Coordinates of C-alpha atoms in Angstrom, one line a residue:
M261 CA 1.3 1.6 -28.1
A262 CA 2.7 0.5 -24.7
V263 CA 0.6 1.4 -21.6
D264 CA 2.0 3.7 -19.1
T265 CA 2.6 1.6 -16.0
S266 CA 3.9 4.4 -13.7
P267 CA 1.7 4.9 -10.6
R268 CA -0.8 7.8 -10.5
S269 CA 0.6 9.2 -7.3
T270 CA 3.8 9.1 -5.3
T271 CA 4.4 5.5 -4.3
W272 CA 7.1 3.5 -2.6
T273 CA 7.3 -0.4 -2.5
Y274 CA 9.2 -2.5 -0.1
V275 CA 10.2 -5.9 -1.7
D276 CA 13.1 -8.3 -1.1
G277 CA 14.9 -6.2 1.4
E278 CA 14.9 -2.7 -0.2
W279 CA 12.5 0.3 -0.9
L280 CA 11.8 0.9 -4.6
P281 CA 10.0 4.0 -6.1
G282 CA 7.2 3.8 -8.6
N283 CA 5.7 0.5 -9.8
P284 CA 8.4 -2.1 -9.9
P285 CA 7.9 -5.1 -12.1
L286 CA 7.3 -7.9 -9.7
I287 CA 5.0 -10.5 -11.3
G288 CA 6.0 -12.3 -14.7
P289 CA 3.8 -14.2 -17.1
T290 CA 4.7 -17.6 -15.5
S291 CA 4.1 -16.3 -12.0
H292 CA 1.1 -18.4 -10.3
A293 CA -0.4 -15.1 -9.1
M294 CA -0.5 -13.6 -12.7
W295 CA -2.6 -16.4 -14.2
L296 CA -4.1 -18.3 -11.2
A297 CA -4.8 -15.4 -8.9
S298 CA -3.0 -16.5 -5.7
T299 CA -2.9 -12.9 -4.4
V300 CA -4.0 -11.5 -0.9
F301 CA -3.7 -8.0 0.4
D302 CA -4.8 -5.6 3.1
G303 CA -5.3 -1.9 3.3
A304 CA -4.6 0.5 6.1
R305 CA -4.6 4.4 6.2
W306 CA -2.0 7.0 7.4
F307 CA -3.4 10.6 7.7
D308 CA -2.5 13.5 9.9
G309 CA 0.3 11.5 11.7
I310 CA -1.9 8.5 12.7
A311 CA -2.5 5.1 11.2
P312 CA -5.7 3.7 12.8
D313 CA -5.7 -0.1 13.5
L314 CA -2.6 -0.6 11.5
D315 CA -1.6 -3.5 13.7
L316 CA -4.9 -5.3 13.0
H317 CA -4.6 -4.8 9.1
C318 CA -1.1 -6.3 9.4
Q319 CA -2.5 -9.4 11.3
R320 CA -5.4 -9.8 8.9
V321 CA -3.0 -9.9 5.7
N322 CA -1.2 -12.9 7.4
R323 CA -4.5 -14.7 8.1
S324 CA -5.6 -14.2 4.5
A325 CA -2.3 -15.5 3.3
I326 CA -2.8 -18.8 5.4
N327 CA -6.4 -19.1 4.0
M328 CA -5.2 -18.8 0.5
G329 CA -2.5 -21.6 0.9
L330 CA 0.4 -19.1 1.2
K331 CA 3.0 -18.9 3.7
P332 CA 3.5 -15.6 5.6
V333 CA 7.1 -14.6 5.4
K334 CA 6.7 -11.6 7.7
T335 CA 5.2 -11.3 11.2
A336 CA 2.4 -8.7 11.7
E337 CA 4.9 -6.7 13.8
E338 CA 7.5 -6.6 11.2
I339 CA 5.1 -5.5 8.6
E340 CA 3.8 -2.8 10.9
A341 CA 7.4 -1.6 11.5
L342 CA 8.1 -1.5 7.7
A343 CA 4.9 0.5 7.3
W344 CA 6.1 3.2 9.6
E345 CA 9.5 3.2 7.9
G346 CA 7.8 3.8 4.5
I347 CA 5.6 6.5 5.8
K348 CA 8.7 8.6 6.5
K349 CA 9.5 8.6 2.7
F350 CA 6.5 10.9 2.1
D351 CA 6.1 14.5 2.7
G352 CA 3.7 14.1 5.5
K353 CA 0.9 16.2 3.9
T354 CA -1.2 13.8 1.8
P355 CA -2.9 10.7 3.3
I356 CA -1.4 7.4 2.4
Y357 CA -2.9 4.0 1.5
I358 CA -0.7 1.2 3.1
K359 CA -1.1 -2.1 1.2
P360 CA 0.8 -5.2 2.4
M361 CA 0.6 -8.1 -0.1
Y362 CA 1.4 -11.8 -0.5
W363 CA 1.3 -13.8 -3.6
G364 CA 2.3 -17.2 -5.0
E365 CA 5.1 -17.5 -7.6
H366 CA 4.7 -21.2 -8.4
G367 CA 2.2 -24.0 -8.5
S368 CA 2.5 -27.1 -6.5
A369 CA 4.2 -30.2 -7.8
G370 CA 1.6 -32.3 -9.6
S371 CA -1.0 -29.6 -9.8
V372 CA -0.2 -26.2 -11.1
V373 CA -3.6 -25.0 -10.2
T374 CA -2.7 -25.3 -6.5
V375 CA -0.2 -22.7 -5.2
D376 CA 3.0 -23.7 -3.8
G377 CA 3.1 -22.0 -0.3
E378 CA 6.9 -22.2 -0.2
S379 CA 7.0 -19.9 -3.3
T380 CA 5.2 -17.1 -1.4
R381 CA 6.5 -13.5 -1.9
F382 CA 5.8 -10.4 0.0
A383 CA 5.7 -6.7 -0.8
L384 CA 4.5 -3.6 1.0
C385 CA 3.2 -0.8 -1.1
L386 CA 2.4 2.7 0.0
F387 CA 1.0 5.4 -2.2
E388 CA -0.6 8.9 -1.7
A389 CA -4.4 8.6 -1.8
P390 CA -6.6 11.5 -0.5
L391 CA -9.4 10.6 2.0
G392 CA -12.0 12.4 0.0
N393 CA -14.7 14.9 1.1
H394 CA -17.0 12.1 2.7
A395 CA -19.9 13.4 0.6
P396 CA -22.9 11.1 0.7
N397 CA -23.2 8.3 -1.9
S398 CA -26.1 6.9 -3.9
L399 CA -26.8 3.1 -4.1
T400 CA -28.8 0.8 -6.2
V401 CA -29.5 -2.8 -5.6
S402 CA -27.1 -4.9 -7.8
P403 CA -28.1 -7.7 -9.9
Y404 CA -24.9 -9.5 -9.0
R405 CA -24.5 -11.5 -5.8
R406 CA -21.7 -12.1 -3.2
P407 CA -20.5 -15.7 -3.5
S408 CA -20.6 -18.1 -0.5
P409 CA -17.7 -19.8 1.1
E410 CA -18.4 -23.0 -0.9
T411 CA -18.0 -21.1 -4.2
A412 CA -15.2 -18.6 -3.6
M413 CA -12.1 -17.7 -1.4
T414 CA -14.4 -15.5 0.9
D415 CA -12.2 -16.1 3.9
A416 CA -9.3 -14.0 2.5
K417 CA -9.0 -10.5 1.3
T418 CA -7.9 -11.6 -2.1
G419 CA -7.8 -9.9 -5.3
S420 CA -9.8 -12.6 -7.0
L421 CA -13.1 -11.4 -5.4
Y422 CA -12.8 -7.9 -6.6
P423 CA -13.7 -8.3 -10.4
N424 CA -17.1 -9.2 -9.1
S425 CA -17.2 -6.0 -7.1
G426 CA -15.9 -4.1 -10.1
R427 CA -18.6 -5.1 -12.5
A428 CA -21.2 -4.4 -9.8
I429 CA -20.0 -0.8 -9.5
A430 CA -19.6 -0.3 -13.2
E431 CA -23.3 -1.6 -13.6
A432 CA -24.5 0.8 -10.9
K433 CA -22.7 3.8 -12.4
S434 CA -24.2 2.9 -15.8
R435 CA -27.5 3.7 -14.1
G436 CA -26.4 6.9 -12.5
F437 CA -25.5 5.6 -9.0
D438 CA -22.1 5.8 -7.1
N439 CA -22.1 2.2 -5.8
A440 CA -24.0 -1.1 -5.5
L441 CA -25.8 -2.7 -2.8
M442 CA -24.9 -6.3 -2.9
R443 CA -27.0 -9.4 -1.7
D444 CA -25.8 -12.8 -0.8
M445 CA -26.8 -16.0 -2.5
S446 CA -29.9 -16.2 -0.3
G447 CA -31.0 -12.7 -1.2
N448 CA -30.0 -11.0 2.0
V449 CA -28.1 -7.8 2.1
A450 CA -24.3 -8.4 2.5
E451 CA -22.6 -5.0 2.0
T452 CA -21.9 -2.6 -0.8
A453 CA -19.5 -3.4 -3.6
S454 CA -16.7 -1.8 -1.6
S455 CA -17.6 -1.3 2.0
N456 CA -19.7 -2.5 4.9
I457 CA -23.2 -1.1 5.4
F458 CA -25.3 0.0 8.4
M459 CA -28.9 1.2 8.6
V460 CA -30.6 3.1 11.4
K461 CA -34.2 2.7 12.3
D462 CA -36.0 4.3 15.3
G463 CA -32.6 5.0 16.8
I464 CA -31.4 1.3 16.6
V465 CA -28.4 0.6 14.5
S466 CA -28.3 -2.6 12.4
T467 CA -25.8 -4.3 10.1
P468 CA -25.7 -7.5 8.3
I469 CA -24.4 -10.4 10.4
A470 CA -21.1 -11.7 9.4
N471 CA -21.9 -14.8 7.4
R472 CA -18.6 -15.3 5.6
T473 CA -20.1 -14.0 2.3
F474 CA -18.5 -10.7 2.8
L475 CA -15.4 -9.1 4.7
A476 CA -16.5 -8.0 8.0
G477 CA -14.2 -5.1 8.2
I478 CA -12.0 -3.8 10.8
T479 CA -13.4 -0.3 10.5
R480 CA -17.0 -2.0 10.8
A481 CA -15.9 -3.7 14.1
R482 CA -14.4 -0.5 15.3
V483 CA -17.5 1.6 14.6
I484 CA -19.8 -1.1 16.2
G485 CA -17.7 -0.9 19.4
L486 CA -17.7 2.8 19.6
L487 CA -21.4 3.2 19.0
R488 CA -22.2 0.5 21.7
K489 CA -19.9 2.3 24.1
A490 CA -21.7 5.6 23.3
G491 CA -25.0 4.1 24.3
F492 CA -26.5 2.9 21.0
E493 CA -28.0 -0.4 20.5
V494 CA -26.2 -2.1 17.5
R495 CA -27.7 -5.3 16.1
E496 CA -25.8 -7.6 13.7
M497 CA -28.7 -9.5 12.0
T498 CA -30.0 -10.7 8.7
L499 CA -31.4 -7.8 6.8
S500 CA -33.3 -7.5 3.5
V501 CA -33.3 -4.9 0.8
E502 CA -36.9 -3.9 2.2
D503 CA -35.3 -3.3 5.7
F504 CA -33.0 -0.7 4.1
M505 CA -35.6 0.9 2.1
S506 CA -37.6 1.6 5.4
A507 CA -34.6 2.9 7.2
D508 CA -34.2 6.3 8.7
E509 CA -30.5 6.6 7.8
I510 CA -28.0 4.4 5.9
F511 CA -24.2 4.7 6.2
T512 CA -21.1 2.7 5.2
T513 CA -17.9 2.0 6.8
G514 CA -14.4 1.0 5.2
N515 CA -10.9 1.7 5.7
Y516 CA -10.7 3.8 2.6
S517 CA -13.1 6.5 3.6
K518 CA -14.0 5.4 7.2
V519 CA -17.7 6.5 7.6
V520 CA -19.8 7.8 4.6
G521 CA -23.6 8.5 4.6
I522 CA -26.0 7.4 1.8
S523 CA -28.2 9.8 0.2
R524 CA -30.2 7.6 -2.0
L525 CA -31.1 3.9 -2.3
D526 CA -32.8 3.3 -5.8
G527 CA -35.9 5.5 -5.6
R528 CA -35.6 6.3 -1.9
D529 CA -33.8 9.6 -0.8
F530 CA -32.2 10.0 2.6
Q531 CA -31.1 13.1 4.6
P532 CA -27.7 13.3 6.4
G533 CA -28.8 11.9 9.8
P534 CA -27.4 12.4 13.4
V535 CA -26.4 8.7 14.0
T536 CA -24.1 8.8 10.7
R537 CA -22.5 12.0 11.9
K538 CA -22.0 10.6 15.4
A539 CA -20.4 7.5 14.0
F540 CA -18.0 9.5 12.0
E541 CA -17.2 11.8 15.0
L542 CA -16.8 8.8 17.3
Y543 CA -14.4 7.2 15.0
M544 CA -12.3 10.3 14.5
D545 CA -12.2 11.1 18.1
W546 CA -11.0 7.5 18.8
A547 CA -8.5 7.7 16.0
F548 CA -7.0 11.0 17.3
G549 CA -6.9 9.8 20.9
R550 CA -9.8 12.1 22.0
S551 CA -11.8 9.2 23.2
E552 CA -11.2 6.9 26.0
S553 CA -12.7 3.9 24.1
D554 CA -10.5 1.2 23.1
S555 CA -13.4 -1.2 22.0

């Protein structure tokens, strides 16, 4: 029986100069991206009339493309303008996920494994995706690790990295947790399987230092800047699982849900904390223009 390929929410995709509804067939069985994973993407959010840091997400997808060996065929400004054009196709009530993508269609001459950058294709997909209720999540330390730059394409936001995250989340859920706390190959905390992570101890906010084993996110950087401007000490440093187990608060940041508190890490329970709430408030105040910060 054929699988239903229709999207699960209202979706519009810009490709080859036109907007198409639903889930258009874009990649074939001989496409390089289909069997050799030459794909990169980014994700921004639109909600309540705003799209925080949309420009930065559009810039990053082009950097990811270059790092993958692809050739960006749109400027970041062109992608941003297309995103606002696509947003107008929705009813303006439900939050939207904004996903620019590049992929390779052919392999290079002499080595099919290497993507031919001249065959780069572009699409911009927008679909309805509620932000969620920001309920605290539970975490467990994953048996799986984040790869190092020597072992995987960690300098790009590429689809090829996500099966590892997927299996970490599936394993965590099999043990009754919402998400996985992932370490790098040296055993230091990197992030969760789907978001950057922060801890608070004695009023000091700490987050794993960007060491190229995880995507140091745009929302992560935004929250760091906002907290510092609000007077918090924020340290980017090497952190262990033991550091997180002894924290007063833990929270995560990411484009999909912004700021989310952690209620449990393995056998340790955490209460919703004041710094987590402040981080969320600062972000939303900035996003809606209620803050003078532009850090």
